[in-house]
């Protein structure tokens, strides 16, 4: 009997620091294809998604979907001990996913330069409202804003009324899928072409704008 083939991303270790939608959706997608995803959550309540929308047996159903194929660990990234523990996990990882406000990792001593000095092959996916650079980088970035800035809410609007939400968090998931494409390209470049680790900088509004017709 021929043994089953390994999953496409078997052996790929992913550290997920994101919360709510965009970062975790990217981690979920990689995990569905066999990546070993370790999710870092803040101590206490953990990822806020645990308590969003429909609750069953004390936990969000959305959380159950978004967090399957992952292992979770509680780490306080604001504390020096937690930052050091994160470095130890990242040192052995292939991919890091984060969707904090730009500058957050740098404030924790976990900038891409510092992490690449620790792990030169690390692929870092950063998802934010407006990207890591530019005049809007420090503004809050949520899916609703990305959808508006990207032009989608203009298409769903009606004369004299406020724009209508699409019905799902499409801005976040579009950004996550763009991020996954970038991660796969960077992993391929590293494996096939001997390239070093790269930083994928995904902005919510750019991901939405990219699919506008």
XYZ file of N, CA, C and O in Angstrom:
852
model
N 0.847 -1.193 0.000
C 0.000 0.000 0.000
C 0.878 1.237 0.000
O 1.805 1.364 0.811
N 0.623 2.153 -0.895
C 1.416 3.382 -0.978
C 1.030 4.325 0.154
O -0.156 4.628 0.331
N 2.016 4.783 0.940
C 1.687 5.701 2.039
C 1.163 7.024 1.490
O 1.520 7.434 0.381
N 0.297 7.703 2.231
C -0.240 8.979 1.751
C 0.869 10.021 1.608
O 1.838 10.027 2.370
N 0.728 10.874 0.626
C 1.703 11.939 0.427
C 1.586 12.951 1.559
O 0.484 13.210 2.058
N 2.701 13.537 1.983
C 2.615 14.573 3.020
C 1.885 15.794 2.499
O 1.813 16.034 1.290
N 1.315 16.565 3.413
C 0.642 17.805 3.031
C 1.639 18.754 2.376
O 2.847 18.688 2.618
N 1.121 19.645 1.551
C 1.986 20.528 0.757
C 2.943 21.342 1.617
O 4.092 21.559 1.233
N 2.498 21.781 2.798
C 3.336 22.625 3.653
C 3.836 21.881 4.891
O 4.213 22.508 5.883
N 3.852 20.572 4.831
C 4.394 19.797 5.951
C 5.834 20.200 6.208
O 6.632 20.337 5.285
N 6.165 20.431 7.469
C 7.519 20.839 7.827
C 7.720 22.334 7.898
O 8.785 22.792 8.325
N 6.722 23.112 7.489
C 6.816 24.571 7.567
C 6.257 25.023 8.911
O 5.111 24.732 9.247
N 7.062 25.728 9.691
C 6.639 26.214 11.008
C 6.241 27.688 10.900
O 7.016 28.515 10.419
N 5.038 28.000 11.359
C 4.494 29.359 11.303
C 4.220 29.844 12.722
O 3.579 29.140 13.508
N 4.698 31.036 13.042
C 4.347 31.691 14.293
C 3.348 32.790 13.957
O 3.644 33.684 13.168
N 2.174 32.708 14.539
C 1.121 33.688 14.279
C 0.938 34.589 15.489
O 0.558 34.138 16.566
N 1.220 35.877 15.298
C 1.008 36.857 16.355
C -0.260 37.676 16.126
O -0.593 38.534 16.918
N -0.934 37.451 15.023
C -2.098 38.260 14.704
C -3.287 37.941 15.589
O -3.312 36.951 16.316
N -4.280 38.816 15.515
C -5.524 38.561 16.214
C -6.695 39.060 15.381
O -6.524 39.775 14.416
N -7.858 38.607 15.774
C -9.108 38.881 15.053
C -9.103 38.225 13.674
O -9.169 37.013 13.583
N -8.917 38.983 12.564
C -9.294 38.405 11.283
C -8.124 38.225 10.327
O -7.783 37.104 9.941
N -7.486 39.306 9.904
C -6.562 39.223 8.769
C -5.380 38.290 9.030
O -5.123 37.368 8.255
N -4.637 38.520 10.104
C -3.497 37.666 10.403
C -3.899 36.221 10.644
O -3.331 35.294 10.058
N -4.890 35.987 11.515
C -5.319 34.612 11.755
C -5.886 33.914 10.523
O -5.745 32.700 10.385
N -6.529 34.647 9.611
C -7.031 34.014 8.387
C -5.854 33.526 7.539
O -5.914 32.434 6.947
N -4.785 34.305 7.493
C -3.589 33.860 6.774
C -3.004 32.620 7.425
O -2.632 31.654 6.753
N -2.923 32.622 8.759
C -2.404 31.453 9.459
C -3.278 30.232 9.253
O -2.783 29.116 9.079
N -4.603 30.436 9.273
C -5.535 29.326 9.038
C -5.317 28.716 7.661
O -5.305 27.488 7.501
N -5.142 29.559 6.657
C -4.969 29.071 5.295
C -3.700 28.243 5.168
O -3.699 27.167 4.557
N -2.609 28.697 5.758
C -1.359 27.931 5.717
C -1.515 26.617 6.489
O -1.019 25.566 6.067
N -2.213 26.669 7.616
C -2.421 25.461 8.411
C -3.252 24.417 7.701
O -3.048 23.211 7.889
N -4.195 24.874 6.872
C -5.033 23.921 6.147
C -4.237 23.083 5.152
O -4.677 22.007 4.746
N -3.059 23.572 4.765
C -2.222 22.838 3.824
C -1.017 22.199 4.507
O -0.040 21.860 3.848
N -1.111 22.039 5.830
C -0.130 21.241 6.533
C 0.919 21.976 7.330
O 1.743 21.344 7.991
N 0.933 23.311 7.280
C 1.908 24.047 8.070
C 1.630 23.854 9.558
O 0.482 23.716 9.984
N 2.680 23.843 10.352
C 2.577 23.759 11.808
C 2.450 25.187 12.328
O 3.425 25.934 12.351
N 1.245 25.591 12.718
C 0.967 26.968 13.119
C 0.890 27.058 14.639
O 0.060 26.390 15.273
N 1.740 27.890 15.211
C 1.732 28.160 16.647
C 1.223 29.583 16.836
O 1.859 30.544 16.392
N 0.090 29.716 17.460
C -0.553 31.013 17.645
C -0.206 31.580 19.018
O -0.421 30.918 20.034
N 0.315 32.795 19.038
C 0.616 33.481 20.290
C -0.576 34.364 20.650
O -1.002 35.206 19.860
N -1.116 34.162 21.844
C -2.237 34.964 22.325
C -1.856 35.661 23.627
O -1.032 35.154 24.397
N -2.446 36.829 23.902
C -2.174 37.497 25.179
C -2.774 36.713 26.333
O -3.830 36.065 26.169
N -2.130 36.718 27.495
C -2.688 36.013 28.654
C -4.060 36.565 29.021
O -4.394 37.714 28.741
N -4.874 35.733 29.617
C -6.201 36.170 30.034
C -7.252 35.759 29.022
O -7.494 34.573 28.806
N -7.852 36.752 28.376
C -8.951 36.487 27.448
C -8.486 35.935 26.113
O -9.274 35.356 25.370
N -7.210 36.104 25.778
C -6.706 35.609 24.505
C -7.167 36.466 23.342
O -7.501 37.640 23.489
N -7.190 35.885 22.165
C -7.639 36.579 20.966
C -9.101 37.013 21.155
O -9.946 36.186 21.501
N -9.419 38.306 20.912
C -10.813 38.755 21.070
C -11.813 37.960 20.236
O -13.004 37.918 20.576
N -11.338 37.316 19.161
C -12.246 36.559 18.307
C -12.897 35.402 19.059
O -13.950 34.901 18.654
N -12.297 34.997 20.163
C -12.878 33.918 20.962
C -14.294 34.250 21.430
O -15.080 33.352 21.736
N -14.616 35.539 21.484
C -15.910 35.960 22.025
C -16.751 36.736 21.022
O -17.662 37.459 21.405
N -16.456 36.600 19.742
C -17.209 37.321 18.714
C -18.320 36.464 18.141
O -18.197 35.252 18.001
N -19.410 37.153 17.741
C -20.508 36.573 16.989
C -21.174 35.419 17.747
O -21.340 35.455 18.947
N -21.547 34.374 17.036
C -22.302 33.268 17.625
C -21.426 32.497 18.611
O -20.328 32.062 18.268
N -21.924 32.342 19.838
C -21.199 31.628 20.886
C -21.857 30.270 21.113
O -23.078 30.164 21.252
N -21.052 29.227 21.126
C -21.537 27.885 21.432
C -20.593 27.238 22.431
O -19.378 27.209 22.216
N -21.152 26.747 23.521
C -20.364 26.124 24.598
C -19.274 27.069 25.090
O -18.156 26.647 25.393
N -19.600 28.358 25.153
C -18.691 29.343 25.723
C -17.643 29.891 24.787
O -16.825 30.716 25.203
N -17.630 29.438 23.537
C -16.603 29.871 22.591
C -17.252 30.247 21.263
O -18.219 29.620 20.840
N -16.694 31.260 20.606
C -17.204 31.682 19.313
C -17.059 30.579 18.273
O -16.005 29.947 18.156
N -18.114 30.363 17.503
C -18.036 29.402 16.406
C -17.038 29.882 15.357
O -16.308 29.089 14.761
N -17.015 31.200 15.149
C -16.047 31.775 14.208
C -14.622 31.460 14.665
O -13.744 31.156 13.850
N -14.383 31.540 15.962
C -13.065 31.201 16.486
C -12.699 29.755 16.148
O -11.564 29.466 15.758
N -13.658 28.856 16.315
C -13.388 27.451 16.026
C -12.974 27.254 14.563
O -12.100 26.446 14.249
N -13.596 28.009 13.665
C -13.252 27.912 12.248
C -11.896 28.540 11.981
O -11.042 27.973 11.287
N -11.685 29.737 12.521
C -10.475 30.505 12.233
C -9.228 29.895 12.868
O -8.118 30.134 12.398
N -9.403 29.107 13.908
C -8.251 28.642 14.688
C -8.002 27.145 14.585
O -7.181 26.607 15.326
N -8.696 26.469 13.667
C -8.426 25.042 13.511
C -7.026 24.845 12.928
O -6.485 25.728 12.260
N -6.445 23.709 13.197
C -5.094 23.374 12.728
C -4.028 24.274 13.330
O -2.973 24.487 12.733
N -4.295 24.801 14.522
C -3.304 25.649 15.206
C -3.122 25.168 16.640
O -4.004 24.545 17.231
N -1.946 25.483 17.173
C -1.696 25.311 18.606
C -1.518 26.692 19.206
O -0.856 27.542 18.615
N -2.100 26.936 20.368
C -2.025 28.256 20.994
C -1.122 28.235 22.220
O -1.062 27.245 22.955
N -0.442 29.369 22.431
C 0.373 29.559 23.623
C 0.158 30.986 24.101
O 0.068 31.916 23.287
N 0.008 31.152 25.409
C -0.208 32.479 25.991
C 1.136 33.107 26.323
O 1.905 32.564 27.119
N 1.425 34.252 25.692
C 2.668 34.984 25.925
C 2.354 36.470 26.005
O 1.661 37.009 25.130
N 2.868 37.138 27.030
C 2.720 38.587 27.148
C 3.847 39.252 26.367
O 4.971 39.370 26.855
N 3.562 39.683 25.158
C 4.597 40.271 24.298
C 5.021 41.653 24.756
O 6.013 42.189 24.254
N 4.317 42.227 25.699
C 4.706 43.534 26.232
C 5.772 43.416 27.315
O 6.379 44.408 27.705
N 5.984 42.201 27.791
C 6.951 41.972 28.863
C 8.261 41.442 28.279
O 8.247 40.659 27.327
N 9.394 41.843 28.829
C 10.690 41.369 28.315
C 10.802 39.848 28.275
O 11.340 39.286 27.318
N 10.287 39.163 29.304
C 10.358 37.704 29.308
C 9.541 37.120 28.161
O 9.956 36.141 27.523
N 8.377 37.718 27.889
C 7.558 37.248 26.793
C 8.207 37.488 25.446
O 8.137 36.648 24.540
N 8.852 38.624 25.305
C 9.559 38.930 24.057
C 10.700 37.958 23.815
O 10.933 37.520 22.682
N 11.401 37.594 24.893
C 12.486 36.636 24.745
C 11.960 35.256 24.365
O 12.557 34.558 23.531
N 10.826 34.861 24.940
C 10.218 33.587 24.583
C 9.777 33.590 23.125
O 9.959 32.603 22.402
N 9.233 34.731 22.663
C 8.843 34.845 21.260
C 10.055 34.701 20.354
O 9.985 34.049 19.305
N 11.171 35.293 20.731
C 12.400 35.161 19.925
C 12.828 33.706 19.807
O 13.269 33.262 18.742
N 12.688 32.953 20.894
C 13.078 31.548 20.850
C 12.190 30.760 19.883
O 12.677 29.892 19.157
N 10.899 31.075 19.869
C 9.996 30.403 18.932
C 10.297 30.815 17.490
O 10.331 29.982 16.580
N 10.525 32.109 17.283
C 10.762 32.629 15.939
C 12.092 32.128 15.383
O 12.237 31.937 14.170
N 13.053 31.883 16.248
C 14.369 31.421 15.791
C 14.275 30.094 15.058
O 15.122 29.783 14.213
N 13.242 29.309 15.349
C 13.088 27.988 14.732
C 11.935 27.953 13.733
O 11.520 26.880 13.308
N 11.433 29.126 13.346
C 10.261 29.194 12.467
C 10.660 29.518 11.035
O 11.761 30.015 10.771
N 9.760 29.241 10.126
C 9.915 29.629 8.725
C 9.164 30.910 8.410
O 9.590 31.692 7.550
N 8.045 31.125 9.095
C 7.165 32.255 8.790
C 6.686 32.895 10.087
O 6.367 32.188 11.059
N 6.642 34.217 10.096
C 6.017 34.976 11.186
C 4.884 35.801 10.585
O 5.082 36.486 9.582
N 3.702 35.730 11.196
C 2.554 36.525 10.772
C 2.210 37.507 11.884
O 2.098 37.115 13.050
N 2.032 38.778 11.533
C 1.571 39.759 12.523
C 0.681 40.782 11.842
O 0.892 41.137 10.687
N -0.349 41.249 12.557
C -1.195 42.303 12.020
C -1.460 43.382 13.065
O -2.571 43.884 13.204
N -0.386 43.751 13.768
C -0.456 44.855 14.710
C -0.292 46.189 13.974
O 0.062 46.229 12.797
N -0.507 47.270 14.684
C -0.266 48.582 14.098
C 1.230 48.731 13.810
O 2.067 48.270 14.599
N 1.600 49.341 12.678
C 3.027 49.492 12.352
C 3.805 50.117 13.504
O 3.346 51.064 14.151
N 4.986 49.568 13.749
C 5.840 50.039 14.831
C 5.731 49.226 16.098
O 6.583 49.342 16.985
N 4.700 48.384 16.204
C 4.505 47.603 17.429
C 5.637 46.599 17.628
O 6.222 46.511 18.717
N 5.968 45.840 16.588
C 7.067 44.880 16.721
C 8.366 45.585 17.060
O 9.158 45.109 17.884
N 8.613 46.711 16.410
C 9.852 47.459 16.671
C 9.920 47.892 18.137
O 10.991 47.851 18.760
N 8.773 48.293 18.691
C 8.742 48.699 20.087
C 9.007 47.559 21.049
O 9.425 47.794 22.186
N 8.769 46.348 20.604
C 9.030 45.171 21.443
C 10.420 44.577 21.217
O 10.741 43.525 21.763
N 11.232 45.243 20.398
C 12.552 44.688 20.091
C 12.482 43.504 19.153
O 13.376 42.655 19.149
N 11.418 43.446 18.326
C 11.219 42.333 17.404
C 11.106 42.836 15.973
O 10.318 42.315 15.174
N 11.885 43.834 15.627
C 11.848 44.385 14.276
C 12.339 43.344 13.272
O 13.054 42.398 13.637
N 11.999 43.496 12.002
C 12.502 42.560 10.993
C 14.024 42.452 10.977
O 14.564 41.344 10.814
N 14.714 43.564 11.142
C 16.178 43.502 11.149
C 16.686 42.651 12.302
O 17.605 41.826 12.135
N 16.087 42.822 13.484
C 16.515 42.041 14.645
C 16.155 40.562 14.480
O 16.947 39.679 14.850
N 14.993 40.306 13.905
C 14.578 38.912 13.724
C 15.381 38.229 12.630
O 15.697 37.042 12.735
N 15.725 38.953 11.569
C 16.533 38.356 10.507
C 17.974 38.125 10.967
O 18.644 37.225 10.459
N 18.455 38.926 11.903
C 19.768 38.642 12.487
C 19.729 37.332 13.265
O 20.720 36.594 13.318
N 18.573 37.026 13.840
C 18.383 35.790 14.595
C 18.087 34.607 13.679
O 18.550 33.490 13.916
N 17.324 34.862 12.617
C 16.856 33.814 11.714
C 16.839 34.385 10.295
O 15.822 34.917 9.840
N 17.955 34.293 9.566
C 18.064 34.948 8.255
C 17.045 34.487 7.224
O 16.712 35.230 6.303
N 16.524 33.270 7.348
C 15.583 32.757 6.365
C 14.127 33.053 6.675
O 13.236 32.637 5.924
N 13.868 33.769 7.758
C 12.505 34.007 8.205
C 11.715 34.844 7.203
O 12.179 35.890 6.742
N 10.511 34.385 6.871
C 9.577 35.150 6.046
C 8.589 35.826 6.987
O 7.932 35.157 7.793
N 8.496 37.147 6.907
C 7.663 37.926 7.822
C 6.507 38.541 7.047
O 6.710 39.333 6.130
N 5.293 38.169 7.411
C 4.096 38.752 6.818
C 3.532 39.791 7.774
O 3.177 39.473 8.907
N 3.435 41.035 7.290
C 2.911 42.142 8.092
C 1.662 42.687 7.394
O 1.732 43.134 6.252
N 0.524 42.631 8.072
C -0.726 43.134 7.530
C -1.194 44.311 8.383
O -1.278 44.201 9.608
N -1.477 45.428 7.728
C -1.936 46.621 8.440
C -2.885 47.396 7.546
O -3.107 47.043 6.386
N -3.448 48.459 8.084
C -4.408 49.231 7.314
C -3.814 49.897 6.091
O -4.381 49.839 4.994
N -2.640 50.526 6.272
C -2.054 51.331 5.201
C -0.601 50.978 4.913
O 0.092 51.744 4.248
N -0.126 49.857 5.404
C 1.259 49.473 5.154
C 2.198 50.014 6.217
O 1.820 50.815 7.072
N 3.445 49.580 6.151
C 4.442 49.924 7.168
C 5.066 51.297 6.959
O 5.754 51.807 7.839
N 4.870 51.902 5.793
C 5.444 53.220 5.505
C 4.346 54.116 4.940
O 3.258 53.660 4.609
N 4.643 55.390 4.812
C 3.687 56.305 4.219
C 2.977 57.156 5.253
O 3.057 56.909 6.463
N 2.257 58.178 4.817
C 1.663 59.159 5.742
C 0.531 58.613 6.601
O 0.219 59.193 7.639
N -0.097 57.507 6.215
C -1.223 56.971 6.979
C -0.831 55.795 7.855
O -1.697 55.180 8.492
N 0.451 55.457 7.916
C 0.866 54.219 8.573
C 0.426 54.132 10.040
O 0.157 53.048 10.551
N 0.336 55.263 10.724
C 0.017 55.258 12.146
C -1.475 55.343 12.435
O -1.875 55.318 13.601
N -2.300 55.455 11.392
C -3.743 55.514 11.605
C -4.304 54.112 11.832
O -3.783 53.129 11.313
N -5.383 54.014 12.612
C -6.011 52.699 12.812
C -6.466 52.123 11.476
O -6.967 52.848 10.615
N -6.292 50.834 11.304
C -6.678 50.198 10.052
C -7.557 48.989 10.300
O -7.103 47.978 10.820
N -8.828 49.101 9.957
C -9.765 47.997 10.085
C -10.318 47.657 8.707
O -10.204 48.446 7.763
N -10.937 46.490 8.605
C -11.468 46.069 7.326
C -12.439 47.067 6.727
O -12.416 47.342 5.531
N -13.309 47.651 7.568
C -14.286 48.607 7.068
C -13.603 49.809 6.430
O -14.055 50.325 5.393
N -12.504 50.262 7.028
C -11.778 51.408 6.479
C -11.057 51.010 5.201
O -11.047 51.747 4.210
N -10.440 49.827 5.207
C -9.760 49.359 4.009
C -10.707 49.204 2.838
O -10.364 49.526 1.689
N -11.932 48.737 3.124
C -12.914 48.580 2.057
C -13.354 49.933 1.508
O -13.593 50.083 0.303
N -13.446 50.924 2.386
C -13.816 52.265 1.934
C -12.685 52.908 1.143
O -12.896 53.447 0.042
N -11.482 52.857 1.666
C -10.339 53.474 0.990
C -10.004 52.761 -0.314
O -9.512 53.379 -1.268
N -10.273 51.465 -0.377
C -10.011 50.708 -1.592
C -11.076 50.875 -2.656
O -10.896 50.439 -3.798
N -12.214 51.485 -2.300
C -13.262 51.764 -3.266
C -14.444 50.833 -3.235
O -15.440 51.071 -3.921
N -14.390 49.762 -2.452
C -15.473 48.777 -2.469
C -16.768 49.354 -1.916
O -17.853 49.097 -2.458
N -16.675 50.128 -0.831
C -17.887 50.678 -0.231
C -18.590 51.662 -1.172
O -19.790 51.880 -1.067
N -17.840 52.267 -2.070
C -18.464 53.135 -3.073
C -19.375 52.325 -3.992
O -20.466 52.777 -4.366
N -18.947 51.125 -4.312
C -19.745 50.287 -5.202
C -20.995 49.744 -4.517
O -22.002 49.477 -5.179
N -20.935 49.550 -3.207
C -22.082 48.999 -2.494
C -23.019 50.086 -1.980
O -24.025 49.772 -1.341
N -22.699 51.333 -2.245
C -23.534 52.433 -1.776
C -24.721 52.656 -2.706
O -24.707 52.266 -3.871
N -25.761 53.298 -2.159
C -26.918 53.724 -2.935
C -27.093 55.223 -2.744
O -26.748 55.768 -1.690
N -27.624 55.924 -3.744
C -27.769 57.383 -3.631
C -28.532 57.792 -2.375
O -29.596 57.241 -2.073
N -27.938 58.710 -1.616
C -28.587 59.236 -0.430
C -28.490 58.365 0.797
O -29.057 58.705 1.846
N -27.788 57.226 0.700
C -27.667 56.327 1.850
C -26.192 56.026 2.109
O -25.346 56.164 1.224
N -25.915 55.587 3.321
C -24.537 55.238 3.664
C -24.169 53.950 2.938
O -25.038 53.130 2.622
N -22.882 53.748 2.642
C -22.458 52.504 1.977
C -22.863 51.272 2.782
O -22.873 51.291 4.010
N -23.175 50.218 2.073
C -23.640 48.982 2.695
C -22.471 48.011 2.830
O -21.681 47.836 1.901
N -22.373 47.384 3.988
C -21.347 46.373 4.202
C -21.612 45.179 3.281
O -22.761 44.789 3.068
N -20.548 44.580 2.767
C -20.695 43.431 1.872
C -21.397 42.269 2.563
O -22.145 41.532 1.940
N -21.176 42.092 3.837
C -21.803 40.993 4.570
C -20.800 40.073 5.225
O -21.126 39.342 6.158
N -19.572 40.070 4.717
C -18.467 39.336 5.338
C -17.283 40.289 5.426
O -17.270 41.346 4.802
N -16.277 39.900 6.196
C -15.102 40.766 6.401
C -14.154 40.648 5.218
O -13.012 40.200 5.341
N -14.640 41.072 4.061
C -13.919 40.830 2.817
C -12.590 41.583 2.752
O -11.622 41.094 2.172
N -12.515 42.779 3.331
C -11.255 43.519 3.312
C -10.146 42.777 4.034
O -9.012 42.698 3.562
N -10.480 42.220 5.201
C -9.486 41.469 5.969
C -9.068 40.192 5.252
O -7.881 39.856 5.205
N -10.043 39.472 4.696
C -9.701 38.204 4.070
C -8.963 38.402 2.752
O -8.079 37.608 2.409
N -9.292 39.468 2.019
C -8.527 39.766 0.806
C -7.073 40.074 1.156
O -6.145 39.614 0.475
N -6.860 40.852 2.205
C -5.493 41.148 2.628
C -4.763 39.886 3.055
O -3.586 39.678 2.726
N -5.468 39.002 3.780
C -4.854 37.757 4.223
C -4.450 36.888 3.040
O -3.351 36.317 3.019
N -5.312 36.783 2.047
C -4.999 35.951 0.883
C -3.846 36.531 0.079
O -2.987 35.788 -0.416
N -3.797 37.856 -0.067
C -2.637 38.472 -0.706
C -1.360 38.151 0.089
O -0.304 37.889 -0.489
N -1.495 38.174 1.418
C -0.346 37.851 2.254
C 0.119 36.426 2.088
O 1.326 36.148 2.036
N -0.821 35.491 2.000
C -0.463 34.082 1.807
C 0.254 33.894 0.474
O 1.240 33.149 0.384
N -0.212 34.568 -0.567
C 0.480 34.490 -1.864
C 1.919 34.985 -1.719
O 2.861 34.363 -2.232
N 2.094 36.093 -1.005
C 3.441 36.613 -0.787
C 4.315 35.648 -0.002
O 5.499 35.467 -0.312
N 3.737 35.017 1.027
C 4.496 34.048 1.821
C 4.946 32.882 0.955
O 6.109 32.445 1.020
N 4.051 32.369 0.135
C 4.407 31.227 -0.707
C 5.496 31.604 -1.716
O 6.402 30.813 -1.987
N 5.421 32.806 -2.283
C 6.475 33.253 -3.200
C 7.810 33.361 -2.477
O 8.855 32.965 -3.005
N 7.784 33.912 -1.276
C 9.029 34.085 -0.518
C 9.619 32.736 -0.119
O 10.844 32.541 -0.160
N 8.770 31.781 0.271
C 9.265 30.446 0.609
C 9.846 29.755 -0.618
O 10.882 29.078 -0.539
N 9.185 29.916 -1.745
C 9.697 29.329 -2.988
C 11.045 29.957 -3.355
O 11.991 29.247 -3.725
N 11.121 31.260 -3.260
C 12.370 31.963 -3.585
C 13.505 31.499 -2.674
O 14.644 31.298 -3.128
N 13.177 31.296 -1.393
C 14.192 30.851 -0.435
C 14.673 29.449 -0.751
O 15.873 29.158 -0.721
N 13.722 28.558 -1.086
C 14.068 27.151 -1.299
C 14.724 26.910 -2.653
O 15.725 26.192 -2.764
N 14.163 27.504 -3.705
C 14.614 27.212 -5.066
C 15.768 28.104 -5.493
O 16.718 27.651 -6.136
N 15.705 29.368 -5.126
C 16.714 30.329 -5.576
C 17.732 30.693 -4.505
O 18.599 31.538 -4.751
N 17.614 30.094 -3.331
C 18.578 30.386 -2.274
C 18.437 31.762 -1.687
O 19.389 32.299 -1.098
N 17.269 32.365 -1.837
C 17.060 33.714 -1.338
C 16.965 33.766 0.174
O 16.653 32.778 0.843
N 17.222 34.949 0.711
C 17.107 35.161 2.154
C 15.645 35.392 2.527
O 14.769 35.513 1.671
N 15.381 35.460 3.819
C 14.036 35.755 4.282
C 13.595 37.140 3.850
O 14.429 38.051 3.708
N 12.319 37.297 3.626
C 11.785 38.563 3.142
C 10.664 39.055 4.041
O 10.109 38.308 4.843
N 10.326 40.335 3.871
C 9.203 40.943 4.567
C 8.105 41.212 3.547
O 8.339 41.879 2.539
N 6.913 40.684 3.792
C 5.755 40.951 2.938
C 4.901 41.984 3.643
O 4.402 41.753 4.749
N 4.742 43.140 3.025
C 4.025 44.273 3.602
C 2.689 44.408 2.883
O 2.632 44.853 1.735
N 1.606 44.016 3.534
C 0.277 44.038 2.932
C -0.571 45.108 3.606
O -0.677 45.147 4.838
N -1.179 45.973 2.806
C -2.108 46.985 3.303
C -3.527 46.581 2.946
O -3.802 46.136 1.829
N -4.438 46.733 3.880
C -5.832 46.364 3.641
C -6.400 47.090 2.419
O -7.022 46.481 1.550
N -6.182 48.384 2.341
C -6.797 49.147 1.252
C -6.202 48.763 -0.101
O -6.888 48.752 -1.118
N -4.924 48.407 -0.135
C -4.312 47.997 -1.401
C -4.843 46.644 -1.859
O -5.028 46.417 -3.062
N -5.076 45.738 -0.890
C -5.612 44.430 -1.259
C -7.007 44.575 -1.865
O -7.351 43.899 -2.839
N -7.821 45.460 -1.283
C -9.161 45.702 -1.843
C -9.054 46.366 -3.209
O -9.704 45.964 -4.177
N -8.207 47.388 -3.298
C -8.081 48.118 -4.561
C -7.597 47.209 -5.683
O -7.969 47.396 -6.841
N -6.801 46.214 -5.346
C -6.239 45.324 -6.368
C -7.314 44.521 -7.098
O -7.086 44.099 -8.242
N -8.451 44.295 -6.453
C -9.499 43.501 -7.105
C -10.623 44.369 -7.668
O -11.619 43.857 -8.175
N -10.454 45.680 -7.587
C -11.466 46.572 -8.155
C -11.373 46.551 -9.685
O -10.296 46.527 -10.262
N -12.507 46.554 -10.318
C -12.548 46.491 -11.767
C -12.747 47.859 -12.406
O -12.903 47.964 -13.596
